[in-house]
Coordinates of C-alpha atoms in Angstrom, one line a residue:
Chain A
X1 CA -38.6 18.4 -3.5
X2 CA -37.6 19.8 -0.7
X3 CA -33.9 18.7 1.0
X4 CA -32.9 18.8 4.5
X5 CA -28.7 19.3 5.0
X6 CA -28.2 18.6 8.9
X7 CA -24.3 19.4 9.4
X8 CA -22.3 22.4 7.1
X9 CA -19.6 21.7 7.8
X10 CA -15.9 21.8 5.5
X11 CA -17.2 19.1 4.1
X12 CA -21.2 19.9 4.2
X13 CA -21.2 23.3 3.2
X14 CA -20.1 22.6 -0.1
X15 CA -21.9 19.2 -0.9
X16 CA -25.4 21.6 0.1
X17 CA -24.0 24.4 -2.0
X18 CA -23.9 21.7 -4.8
X19 CA -27.2 20.5 -4.4
X20 CA -29.0 23.9 -4.3
X21 CA -26.8 24.3 -8.2
X22 CA -28.5 21.4 -9.5
X23 CA -32.0 23.3 -7.9
X24 CA -32.3 21.2 -5.0
X25 CA -35.1 23.6 -1.9
X26 CA -32.9 23.0 1.4
X27 CA -32.7 23.4 4.8
X28 CA -30.9 23.5 6.7
X29 CA -29.5 23.3 10.4
X30 CA -25.8 23.0 12.6
X31 CA -25.7 23.3 15.8
X32 CA -23.0 26.0 14.8
X33 CA -25.3 29.5 13.2
X34 CA -22.5 30.8 11.1
X35 CA -21.8 28.4 9.6
X36 CA -25.2 28.3 7.8
X37 CA -24.5 32.1 7.1
X38 CA -23.8 31.5 3.6
X39 CA -26.5 29.1 2.7
X40 CA -28.7 31.1 3.9
X41 CA -27.7 33.3 1.4
X42 CA -28.4 31.7 -1.5
X43 CA -31.7 30.9 -0.5
X44 CA -32.1 27.9 2.3
X45 CA -34.4 28.2 4.7
X46 CA -33.6 27.4 8.2
X47 CA -34.2 24.4 10.1
X48 CA -34.3 25.6 14.4
X49 CA -34.1 21.2 15.2
X50 CA -32.9 18.5 12.9
X51 CA -36.8 17.6 14.4
X52 CA -37.8 20.7 12.5
X53 CA -35.4 20.2 9.8
X54 CA -37.1 16.7 9.6
X55 CA -41.3 17.4 9.9
X56 CA -39.9 19.7 6.4
X57 CA -38.2 17.8 4.2
X58 CA -38.5 14.8 1.9
X59 CA -35.0 13.4 2.6
X60 CA -32.5 14.5 4.6
X61 CA -28.8 14.6 5.0
X62 CA -26.8 14.7 8.1
X63 CA -22.7 15.3 7.3
X64 CA -21.7 15.0 10.9
X65 CA -18.4 13.6 12.5
X66 CA -18.9 10.9 14.6
X67 CA -21.1 8.4 15.4
X68 CA -22.3 9.9 18.9
X69 CA -23.1 13.1 16.7
X70 CA -25.5 11.8 14.1
X71 CA -27.1 9.6 17.0
X72 CA -27.8 13.0 19.0
X73 CA -29.2 14.3 15.8
X74 CA -31.1 11.3 14.3
X75 CA -32.6 9.7 17.7
X76 CA -31.9 12.3 20.1
X77 CA -34.0 15.2 21.6
X78 CA -35.5 17.1 19.1
X79 CA -33.2 15.0 16.5
X80 CA -34.7 14.0 13.2
X81 CA -37.5 10.8 14.6
X82 CA -39.6 13.2 16.4
X83 CA -40.1 15.6 13.3
X84 CA -39.8 12.2 10.1
X85 CA -42.8 11.5 8.6
X86 CA -43.3 8.7 7.0
X87 CA -41.7 7.1 4.0
X88 CA -39.1 10.5 4.3
X89 CA -35.9 8.6 3.6
X90 CA -32.4 10.1 5.9
X91 CA -29.3 9.9 3.6
X92 CA -25.8 9.7 6.6
X93 CA -22.9 10.5 5.3
X94 CA -21.1 11.5 7.7
X95 CA -18.3 8.4 8.2
X96 CA -18.6 6.3 11.4
X97 CA -19.0 3.5 13.0
X98 CA -21.2 1.1 11.0
X99 CA -23.3 -0.4 13.8
X100 CA -24.5 3.4 14.8
X101 CA -25.4 2.8 11.0
X102 CA -27.3 0.5 11.8
X103 CA -28.7 1.2 14.9
X104 CA -29.9 4.6 14.1
X105 CA -31.4 3.1 10.9
X106 CA -33.6 0.1 13.0
X107 CA -35.1 2.9 15.5
X108 CA -35.9 5.1 12.2
X109 CA -37.6 1.8 10.6
X110 CA -40.1 1.0 13.3
X111 CA -40.8 5.3 12.6
X112 CA -41.0 3.9 8.4
X113 CA -38.5 5.9 7.6
X114 CA -35.7 4.5 5.6
X115 CA -32.2 5.4 6.2
X116 CA -29.0 4.9 3.5
X117 CA -25.0 5.1 5.6
X118 CA -23.3 6.6 2.7
X119 CA -19.6 8.2 3.3
X120 CA -17.1 10.0 1.5
X121 CA -14.0 10.8 0.1
X122 CA -12.2 12.4 -1.1
X123 CA -11.7 15.6 0.9
X124 CA -12.6 19.2 0.9
X125 CA -11.5 19.5 -2.5
X126 CA -13.9 17.0 -4.1
X127 CA -16.8 18.3 -2.0
X128 CA -16.0 21.6 -3.7
X129 CA -16.1 20.2 -7.3
X130 CA -18.5 17.7 -7.0
X131 CA -16.5 14.4 -7.3
X132 CA -16.4 12.7 -4.6
X133 CA -15.9 9.2 -4.0
X134 CA -19.8 7.9 -2.5
X135 CA -20.3 4.0 -0.7
X136 CA -23.4 3.4 -0.2
X137 CA -25.3 0.5 1.9
X138 CA -29.1 0.6 2.4
X139 CA -31.6 -1.2 0.5
X140 CA -30.8 -1.2 -3.5
X141 CA -34.9 0.6 -3.8
X142 CA -33.8 3.1 -1.5
X143 CA -30.5 3.6 -3.3
X144 CA -32.5 3.6 -6.3
X145 CA -34.9 6.7 -5.9
X146 CA -31.9 9.3 -4.5
X147 CA -28.6 8.0 -6.6
X148 CA -29.3 10.8 -9.4
X149 CA -28.9 13.5 -6.1
X150 CA -26.0 11.6 -4.8
X151 CA -24.4 12.6 -8.1
X152 CA -24.6 16.0 -7.4
X153 CA -21.8 15.5 -4.9
X154 CA -20.3 13.2 -5.7
X155 CA -19.0 11.2 -9.4
X156 CA -19.7 7.8 -8.4
X157 CA -22.4 6.2 -5.6
X158 CA -21.3 2.9 -5.4
X159 CA -24.3 0.1 -3.6
X160 CA -21.8 -1.9 -1.7
X161 CA -24.6 -4.5 0.3
X162 CA -26.8 -3.3 4.3
X163 CA -26.9 -0.7 6.3
X164 CA -23.5 0.0 7.4
X165 CA -22.0 -1.3 4.3
X166 CA -20.7 1.8 3.7
X167 CA -19.2 2.8 6.2
X168 CA -17.2 -1.0 5.5
X169 CA -16.0 -0.5 3.0
X170 CA -14.8 3.8 3.4
X171 CA -13.3 1.7 6.8
X172 CA -11.5 -0.6 5.1
X173 CA -10.2 2.5 2.7
X174 CA -9.3 3.8 5.6
X175 CA -7.0 1.3 6.7
X176 CA -5.3 0.1 3.5
X177 CA -4.5 4.1 3.1
X178 CA -3.2 4.4 6.7
X179 CA -1.5 1.4 6.0
X180 CA 0.3 1.9 2.8
X181 CA 1.5 5.1 4.7
X182 CA 2.9 3.7 7.1
X183 CA 4.3 1.2 4.8
X184 CA 6.2 3.8 2.0
X185 CA 7.2 5.9 5.6
X186 CA 9.3 2.7 7.1
X187 CA 9.7 1.5 3.5
X188 CA 12.3 4.6 2.8
X189 CA 13.6 5.7 6.5
X190 CA 15.5 2.8 6.2
X191 CA 16.9 3.6 2.9
X192 CA 17.4 7.6 4.6
X193 CA 19.1 5.8 7.9
X194 CA 21.2 3.5 5.4
X195 CA 22.3 6.1 3.6
X196 CA 20.2 5.9 -0.2
X197 CA 18.5 9.2 -1.2
X198 CA 14.3 8.8 -0.5
X199 CA 13.4 11.0 -3.6
X200 CA 16.1 8.2 -5.7
X201 CA 14.6 4.9 -3.8
X202 CA 10.7 6.8 -4.5
X203 CA 11.6 6.3 -8.2
X204 CA 13.2 3.5 -8.8
X205 CA 10.5 1.5 -7.4
X206 CA 6.7 3.8 -8.3
X207 CA 6.6 1.9 -11.1
X208 CA 6.7 -1.5 -10.1
X209 CA 4.5 -3.4 -8.3
X210 CA 6.0 -0.7 -4.6
X211 CA 3.1 2.0 -7.0
X212 CA 0.6 3.0 -5.1
X213 CA -1.7 5.8 -5.1
X214 CA -0.5 7.1 -1.8
X215 CA 3.0 6.8 -3.0
X216 CA 2.5 9.0 -5.8
X217 CA 0.4 11.6 -3.5
X218 CA 2.1 11.6 -0.5
X219 CA 6.0 10.7 -1.3
X220 CA 6.6 14.2 -1.9
X221 CA 5.1 15.3 1.0
X222 CA 7.6 13.6 2.4
X223 CA 10.5 14.7 0.2
X224 CA 9.4 18.0 1.2
X225 CA 8.5 18.1 4.8
X226 CA 4.9 19.8 3.9
X227 CA 2.6 18.3 6.1
X228 CA -0.5 20.6 4.9
X229 CA -3.9 18.5 5.4
X230 CA -4.3 16.8 2.8
X231 CA -6.2 14.7 5.8
X232 CA -5.7 15.6 9.2
X233 CA -4.1 12.9 11.6
X234 CA -6.6 13.4 13.9
X235 CA -10.2 12.2 11.2
X236 CA -7.6 9.3 9.9
X237 CA -7.7 8.5 14.6
X238 CA -11.3 8.5 14.6
X239 CA -12.0 6.6 11.2
X240 CA -9.3 3.9 13.0
X241 CA -10.7 4.0 16.3
X242 CA -13.9 2.9 15.0
X243 CA -12.5 -0.1 12.7
X244 CA -10.6 -1.3 15.5
X245 CA -14.3 -1.6 17.5
X246 CA -16.0 -3.1 14.5
X247 CA -12.7 -5.4 14.2
X248 CA -13.4 -6.2 18.0
X249 CA -17.0 -6.8 17.9
X250 CA -16.8 -8.8 14.6
X251 CA -13.6 -11.4 15.8
X252 CA -11.5 -10.0 13.5
X253 CA -7.6 -9.0 14.5
X254 CA -6.5 -6.8 13.1
X255 CA -2.5 -6.3 13.8
X256 CA -1.2 -3.8 11.6
X257 CA -4.1 -1.3 12.3
X258 CA -4.0 -1.3 15.9
X259 CA 0.1 -0.3 15.7
X260 CA -0.5 2.6 13.0
X261 CA -3.2 4.1 15.4
X262 CA -0.9 3.5 18.0
X263 CA 1.6 6.1 16.1
X264 CA -0.8 8.1 15.4
X265 CA -1.6 8.6 18.7
X266 CA 1.8 9.2 20.2
X267 CA 2.4 12.3 16.7
X268 CA -0.9 13.7 18.1
X269 CA 0.8 13.6 21.6
X270 CA 3.4 15.8 19.8
X271 CA 1.3 18.6 18.7
X272 CA 1.0 16.9 15.4
X273 CA -2.4 15.8 15.3
X274 CA -3.4 18.7 13.0
X275 CA -0.8 17.3 10.2
X276 CA -2.3 15.7 7.0
X277 CA -1.8 11.8 7.5
X278 CA 1.6 11.3 5.2
X279 CA 3.3 13.3 8.9
X280 CA 3.4 9.7 9.8
X281 CA 6.6 9.0 9.0
X282 CA 7.8 11.5 11.5
X283 CA 6.6 8.9 14.0
X284 CA 9.8 7.0 12.2
X285 CA 11.9 9.9 11.5
X286 CA 11.9 11.0 15.3
X287 CA 13.6 7.4 16.3
X288 CA 15.8 6.3 13.4
X289 CA 17.0 10.7 14.2
X290 CA 16.9 11.5 9.9
X291 CA 14.3 12.6 7.6
X292 CA 13.4 11.3 4.3
X293 CA 13.5 15.0 2.5
X294 CA 14.9 15.4 -0.8
Chain B
X1 CA 33.1 -9.8 -24.8
X2 CA 33.0 -12.2 -22.8
X3 CA 30.9 -12.3 -19.6
X4 CA 31.2 -14.7 -17.5
X5 CA 27.4 -16.0 -15.4
X6 CA 27.1 -18.1 -12.3
X7 CA 23.7 -18.8 -11.2
X8 CA 21.5 -20.0 -13.7
X9 CA 18.9 -21.0 -11.6
X10 CA 14.9 -19.5 -12.3
X11 CA 16.1 -16.1 -12.8
X12 CA 19.8 -17.0 -14.2
X13 CA 19.0 -19.3 -17.1
X14 CA 16.5 -16.6 -19.0
X15 CA 18.8 -13.1 -18.2
X16 CA 21.4 -16.3 -19.1
X17 CA 19.9 -15.9 -22.4
X18 CA 19.2 -12.5 -23.2
X19 CA 22.7 -11.7 -23.5
X20 CA 23.7 -14.7 -26.0
X21 CA 20.7 -13.6 -28.0
X22 CA 22.3 -9.5 -27.7
X23 CA 25.1 -11.9 -28.9
X24 CA 27.3 -12.0 -26.2
X25 CA 30.0 -15.0 -25.0
X26 CA 28.9 -16.8 -22.1
X27 CA 31.7 -18.6 -19.6
X28 CA 28.5 -20.1 -16.9
X29 CA 28.6 -22.4 -14.6
X30 CA 26.3 -23.2 -11.5
X31 CA 26.4 -25.8 -8.5
X32 CA 23.4 -27.6 -10.1
X33 CA 25.5 -29.2 -13.3
X34 CA 21.8 -30.0 -15.0
X35 CA 21.0 -26.0 -15.2
X36 CA 23.9 -25.9 -17.3
X37 CA 22.3 -27.8 -20.3
X38 CA 20.2 -25.2 -22.4
X39 CA 23.4 -22.8 -21.8
X40 CA 25.3 -25.3 -23.3
X41 CA 23.7 -26.5 -26.0
X42 CA 23.9 -22.6 -27.2
X43 CA 27.0 -22.2 -27.4
X44 CA 27.8 -20.9 -23.5
X45 CA 31.3 -22.2 -22.7
X46 CA 31.4 -24.6 -19.4
X47 CA 33.1 -23.2 -15.8
X48 CA 34.7 -25.8 -13.8
X49 CA 34.4 -22.8 -10.8
X50 CA 33.5 -19.3 -10.7
X51 CA 37.5 -18.9 -10.1
X52 CA 37.6 -20.6 -13.6
X53 CA 35.0 -18.1 -15.0
X54 CA 36.0 -14.9 -13.1
X55 CA 39.8 -16.1 -15.2
X56 CA 37.6 -16.5 -18.4
X57 CA 36.3 -12.6 -18.0
X58 CA 36.5 -9.5 -18.5
X59 CA 33.1 -9.0 -16.5
X60 CA 31.0 -11.3 -14.4
X61 CA 26.9 -12.2 -13.3
X62 CA 25.8 -13.8 -10.5
X63 CA 22.3 -14.2 -10.4
X64 CA 21.9 -16.0 -6.5
X65 CA 20.1 -17.2 -3.6
X66 CA 21.1 -15.2 -1.0
X67 CA 24.3 -13.4 0.8
X68 CA 26.1 -16.6 2.2
X69 CA 25.8 -18.0 -1.6
X70 CA 27.6 -15.0 -2.7
X71 CA 30.0 -14.5 -1.0
X72 CA 30.8 -17.9 -1.5
X73 CA 31.4 -18.1 -4.8
X74 CA 32.8 -14.9 -4.5
X75 CA 35.3 -15.1 -1.5
X76 CA 35.5 -18.9 -1.0
X77 CA 37.6 -21.2 -2.2
X78 CA 37.9 -22.1 -5.9
X79 CA 36.0 -18.6 -5.5
X80 CA 36.2 -15.4 -8.0
X81 CA 38.8 -13.1 -6.3
X82 CA 41.1 -15.7 -6.6
X83 CA 40.7 -15.8 -10.6
X84 CA 39.4 -12.5 -11.1
X85 CA 41.9 -10.2 -13.6
X86 CA 42.5 -5.9 -12.6
X87 CA 40.3 -4.0 -14.4
X88 CA 37.4 -6.6 -13.7
X89 CA 33.8 -5.9 -13.0
X90 CA 31.2 -7.7 -10.5
X91 CA 27.7 -7.3 -11.4
X92 CA 25.8 -9.9 -8.8
X93 CA 22.1 -9.3 -9.8
X94 CA 21.6 -11.7 -6.2
X95 CA 18.8 -9.8 -4.4
X96 CA 20.7 -10.0 -1.3
X97 CA 22.0 -7.7 2.7
X98 CA 23.3 -4.8 1.3
X99 CA 26.4 -5.1 4.0
X100 CA 26.9 -8.3 2.4
X101 CA 27.2 -6.3 -1.0
X102 CA 29.6 -3.6 0.6
X103 CA 31.6 -6.4 2.4
X104 CA 32.5 -8.5 -1.0
X105 CA 33.5 -4.5 -2.9
X106 CA 36.0 -4.6 -0.2
X107 CA 37.8 -7.6 -0.6
X108 CA 37.3 -7.1 -4.0
X109 CA 38.2 -3.7 -4.3
X110 CA 42.0 -5.0 -2.9
X111 CA 42.2 -7.4 -6.0
X112 CA 41.4 -4.0 -8.3
X113 CA 38.2 -5.5 -9.7
X114 CA 35.2 -3.5 -9.5
X115 CA 31.9 -4.4 -8.2
X116 CA 27.9 -3.1 -8.8
X117 CA 25.4 -4.7 -6.6
X118 CA 22.2 -5.2 -9.1
X119 CA 18.8 -6.7 -8.0
X120 CA 15.7 -6.5 -9.9
X121 CA 12.3 -6.7 -9.7
X122 CA 10.1 -8.5 -12.1
X123 CA 10.0 -12.9 -11.2
X124 CA 10.5 -15.3 -14.0
X125 CA 8.0 -13.1 -16.9
X126 CA 10.0 -10.0 -16.7
X127 CA 13.2 -12.1 -17.3
X128 CA 12.1 -13.9 -20.0
X129 CA 11.4 -10.9 -21.6
X130 CA 14.4 -8.9 -20.6
X131 CA 12.3 -6.5 -19.8
X132 CA 13.4 -6.0 -15.5
X133 CA 13.5 -3.2 -13.8
X134 CA 17.5 -3.4 -12.2
X135 CA 18.1 -1.1 -9.0
X136 CA 22.0 -0.5 -9.0
X137 CA 24.8 0.4 -6.8
X138 CA 28.0 1.1 -7.1
X139 CA 30.9 4.1 -8.6
X140 CA 28.8 6.1 -12.1
X141 CA 32.3 5.3 -14.4
X142 CA 31.1 2.0 -13.5
X143 CA 27.8 1.9 -14.6
X144 CA 27.3 3.8 -17.1
X145 CA 30.5 0.7 -18.6
X146 CA 27.7 -1.7 -18.5
X147 CA 24.3 -0.2 -18.8
X148 CA 23.7 -1.3 -22.5
X149 CA 24.8 -4.9 -21.7
X150 CA 21.9 -4.1 -18.4
X151 CA 19.5 -3.8 -20.3
X152 CA 19.5 -6.4 -22.3
X153 CA 18.4 -8.3 -19.2
X154 CA 16.1 -5.4 -18.1
X155 CA 13.8 -2.7 -19.5
X156 CA 14.7 0.6 -16.5
X157 CA 18.8 0.7 -14.6
X158 CA 18.4 3.4 -12.3
X159 CA 21.8 3.7 -10.6
X160 CA 20.5 4.0 -6.2
X161 CA 23.6 5.0 -5.0
X162 CA 27.5 3.7 -3.3
X163 CA 27.7 -0.2 -3.5
X164 CA 24.9 -1.7 -1.5
X165 CA 22.3 0.5 -3.1
X166 CA 20.5 -1.6 -5.7
X167 CA 20.0 -3.8 -2.6
X168 CA 18.7 -0.8 -0.2
X169 CA 16.1 0.2 -2.9
X170 CA 15.3 -3.7 -3.3
X171 CA 14.6 -4.3 0.7
X172 CA 12.6 -0.5 0.3
X173 CA 10.3 -2.0 -2.2
X174 CA 10.2 -5.6 -0.6
X175 CA 8.7 -3.6 2.8
X176 CA 6.2 -1.8 1.1
X177 CA 4.9 -5.1 -1.4
X178 CA 4.4 -7.0 2.2
X179 CA 2.6 -4.1 3.9
X180 CA 0.7 -3.7 1.1
X181 CA -1.0 -7.0 0.6
X182 CA -0.9 -6.9 4.1
X183 CA -2.6 -3.8 4.2
X184 CA -5.4 -5.0 1.7
X185 CA -5.8 -8.8 3.7
X186 CA -6.2 -7.1 6.6
X187 CA -9.2 -5.1 4.9
X188 CA -10.7 -7.7 3.2
X189 CA -11.5 -9.4 6.0
X190 CA -12.1 -7.5 7.7
X191 CA -15.0 -6.6 5.9
X192 CA -16.2 -10.1 4.5
X193 CA -16.9 -10.6 8.8
X194 CA -18.8 -8.4 8.3
X195 CA -20.8 -8.8 5.9
X196 CA -19.7 -6.7 2.7
X197 CA -18.5 -8.7 -0.4
X198 CA -14.9 -8.7 -0.5
X199 CA -14.7 -7.8 -4.6
X200 CA -17.4 -4.5 -4.0
X201 CA -15.5 -3.0 -1.6
X202 CA -11.8 -4.1 -4.0
X203 CA -14.8 -2.3 -7.1
X204 CA -15.7 0.3 -4.9
X205 CA -11.6 1.6 -3.2
X206 CA -9.6 1.1 -6.5
X207 CA -9.7 3.9 -8.3
X208 CA -9.6 6.2 -4.6
X209 CA -6.2 7.3 -2.4
X210 CA -6.1 3.0 -1.1
X211 CA -5.3 1.6 -5.4
X212 CA -2.6 0.6 -5.4
X213 CA -1.0 -2.0 -7.6
X214 CA -0.6 -4.9 -5.1
X215 CA -4.3 -4.5 -4.6
X216 CA -4.8 -4.3 -8.6
X217 CA -2.7 -7.1 -9.6
X218 CA -3.7 -8.6 -5.4
X219 CA -7.3 -8.9 -4.8
X220 CA -8.1 -10.6 -8.0
X221 CA -5.8 -13.3 -6.4
X222 CA -7.9 -13.3 -3.1
X223 CA -10.9 -13.3 -4.5
X224 CA -10.6 -16.6 -6.4
X225 CA -8.0 -18.3 -3.6
X226 CA -5.6 -18.9 -6.5
X227 CA -2.4 -18.6 -4.5
X228 CA -0.4 -19.8 -7.6
X229 CA 3.5 -18.3 -7.5
X230 CA 4.2 -15.4 -9.0
X231 CA 6.7 -14.5 -6.4
X232 CA 6.7 -16.7 -3.3
X233 CA 5.9 -16.4 0.3
X234 CA 9.6 -18.4 1.2
X235 CA 11.7 -15.6 -1.5
X236 CA 9.7 -12.6 0.1
X237 CA 10.7 -14.4 3.6
X238 CA 14.3 -13.9 2.8
X239 CA 13.6 -10.3 2.1
X240 CA 12.1 -9.4 4.8
X241 CA 15.4 -11.3 7.0
X242 CA 18.2 -9.2 5.4
X243 CA 15.1 -6.2 5.5
X244 CA 15.3 -6.1 9.4
X245 CA 18.9 -7.9 9.6
X246 CA 19.9 -4.3 7.9
X247 CA 17.5 -2.2 9.9
X248 CA 19.3 -3.4 13.2
X249 CA 22.2 -2.8 12.0
X250 CA 21.0 0.9 11.3
X251 CA 19.2 1.5 14.0
X252 CA 15.9 1.8 12.0
X253 CA 12.6 0.5 14.1
X254 CA 10.4 -1.4 10.8
X255 CA 7.6 -3.0 13.2
X256 CA 5.3 -3.3 10.7
X257 CA 7.7 -5.3 8.9
X258 CA 8.7 -7.3 11.5
X259 CA 5.1 -8.3 12.2
X260 CA 4.0 -8.9 8.6
X261 CA 7.4 -11.4 8.9
X262 CA 5.1 -13.3 12.0
X263 CA 3.0 -13.9 9.7
X264 CA 5.1 -14.7 7.0
X265 CA 6.3 -17.6 9.5
X266 CA 3.7 -18.9 10.4
X267 CA 2.0 -19.1 7.4
X268 CA 5.8 -21.3 6.7
X269 CA 4.9 -23.2 9.1
X270 CA 0.6 -24.2 7.8
X271 CA 3.4 -25.5 4.7
X272 CA 2.4 -22.6 2.6
X273 CA 5.8 -20.7 1.2
X274 CA 5.3 -21.9 -1.7
X275 CA 2.5 -20.1 -2.6
X276 CA 1.8 -16.3 -3.5
X277 CA 2.6 -14.1 -1.5
X278 CA -0.6 -12.8 -1.5
X279 CA -1.3 -15.8 0.4
X280 CA -0.8 -14.0 3.0
X281 CA -4.5 -13.4 3.5
X282 CA -4.5 -16.6 4.9
X283 CA -2.9 -16.2 7.8
X284 CA -6.0 -13.6 8.7
X285 CA -9.0 -15.9 7.5
X286 CA -7.8 -18.9 9.6
X287 CA -7.8 -16.3 12.3
X288 CA -11.5 -14.9 11.4
X289 CA -13.0 -17.4 10.4
X290 CA -13.5 -16.2 7.0
X291 CA -12.3 -16.2 3.3
X292 CA -12.0 -13.2 1.3
X293 CA -13.7 -14.9 -1.7
X294 CA -16.7 -13.9 -4.2

């Protein structure tokens, strides 16, 4: 089977590499030609446009920054919709707004093209290792067709519901991660300001009900003042904006998410958008006039 | 050694019972005489007032609802300060404002009485089992004297810093727990409203960075609509108020904690103060017009 792969950025490149290692033939495309060098050197063929990629593939994978890029690549001029064969499948693995997944899927369906939304979590290291967690939305029979393929890139692939459900699940994940980082920040900065060592607090509470993967992964970064990404604040801002848009459209208040969004925007204004999202603690530290360090 | 034990409520009663099982002689006191029945039947002696308890003990333990009760029992009429011997130790195991711990300790110190604040986490089941997590503030040499005794009631006892530090650590714990519950609620209600099953979301994300002890312990309660405590909303309100007071005094903004406090107050107005704190999800459910159930 020939797979079209569009978007070979930080995530897409290692994901495409894992598919090639697994023996799939790839037709690749990216707006930045230099991102294709490695894939082409390893035997991938060049697709000159998304339409060209689609015309030469039974199955397409997109891994793009956000909703507008997916809409453009799928539905824009020389887009997938112009080249795709009837019966082909698009797996969009980008993290985007669920509403865009549904919108693109509806246009493709009218051309006889199936679509799954399949955003991932785990970041670059797990993309390289092929151990991403993949959250999928779409028809069960389409999911069944591609599950083995997805497991060349991830260690799990879970069907969460109809089209858009993968991105809804991803947004739920990102909401919890952002708020758990804020929770840790609020608690550690308060303790520090009233004279208790944040490392002591961390060690005292991590085994109880306050324990979390965020606390275990991110408190040590806070204590060391090490905000090298990891997952960048600017990417979390993108996800929270998609969550806020989705919530507004659905009529669900998400007041804490909105407030953490404001904190991340403040950090962006401070030039910290490229830091790991654990750098959120600095919003509190600046206001409190203390640092929650060892 | 004779231990004075004041406050035999839901937590104090099993804690006192564990000390008696360990062979300590107890002098007990509570404003509600019926709470003493079991301890007296098991051989504890009756103290007629906190001062009387203090006069007959080398070491006193208090387990009371909140700061005003500790202040009254320690410093009020017929309080501990009136009866305590020089060289005695008060271990206040109540969850109260750190400022009150420091205030009471200062008055007692002038009478030659040492004090530790030693709030616990784990709730009634762990109080019964003697497996509480005990967070301690005070002098290291005083902590060393009583650590073995504390371990008759808990599975861990950690010195977090000077007097008040146990309660600061407990407040940090309670902030994180409250916000992690709110994070889970915001995410699950949003997903439900946009048509993804909350149980699917839970299962898809619990193994990743969004995973937490709160998610594992409380998401199943939400999915079942089972809000039997556990830890009651009214008690979490008490802890958050102490956190907010402490933060205000220290000059630290804790905006998310304040917002969750408002949510819990809204639930209290709805008659839900006696429910488990996971019942917080109902704040979101009411506004969104959906329930995040199986």
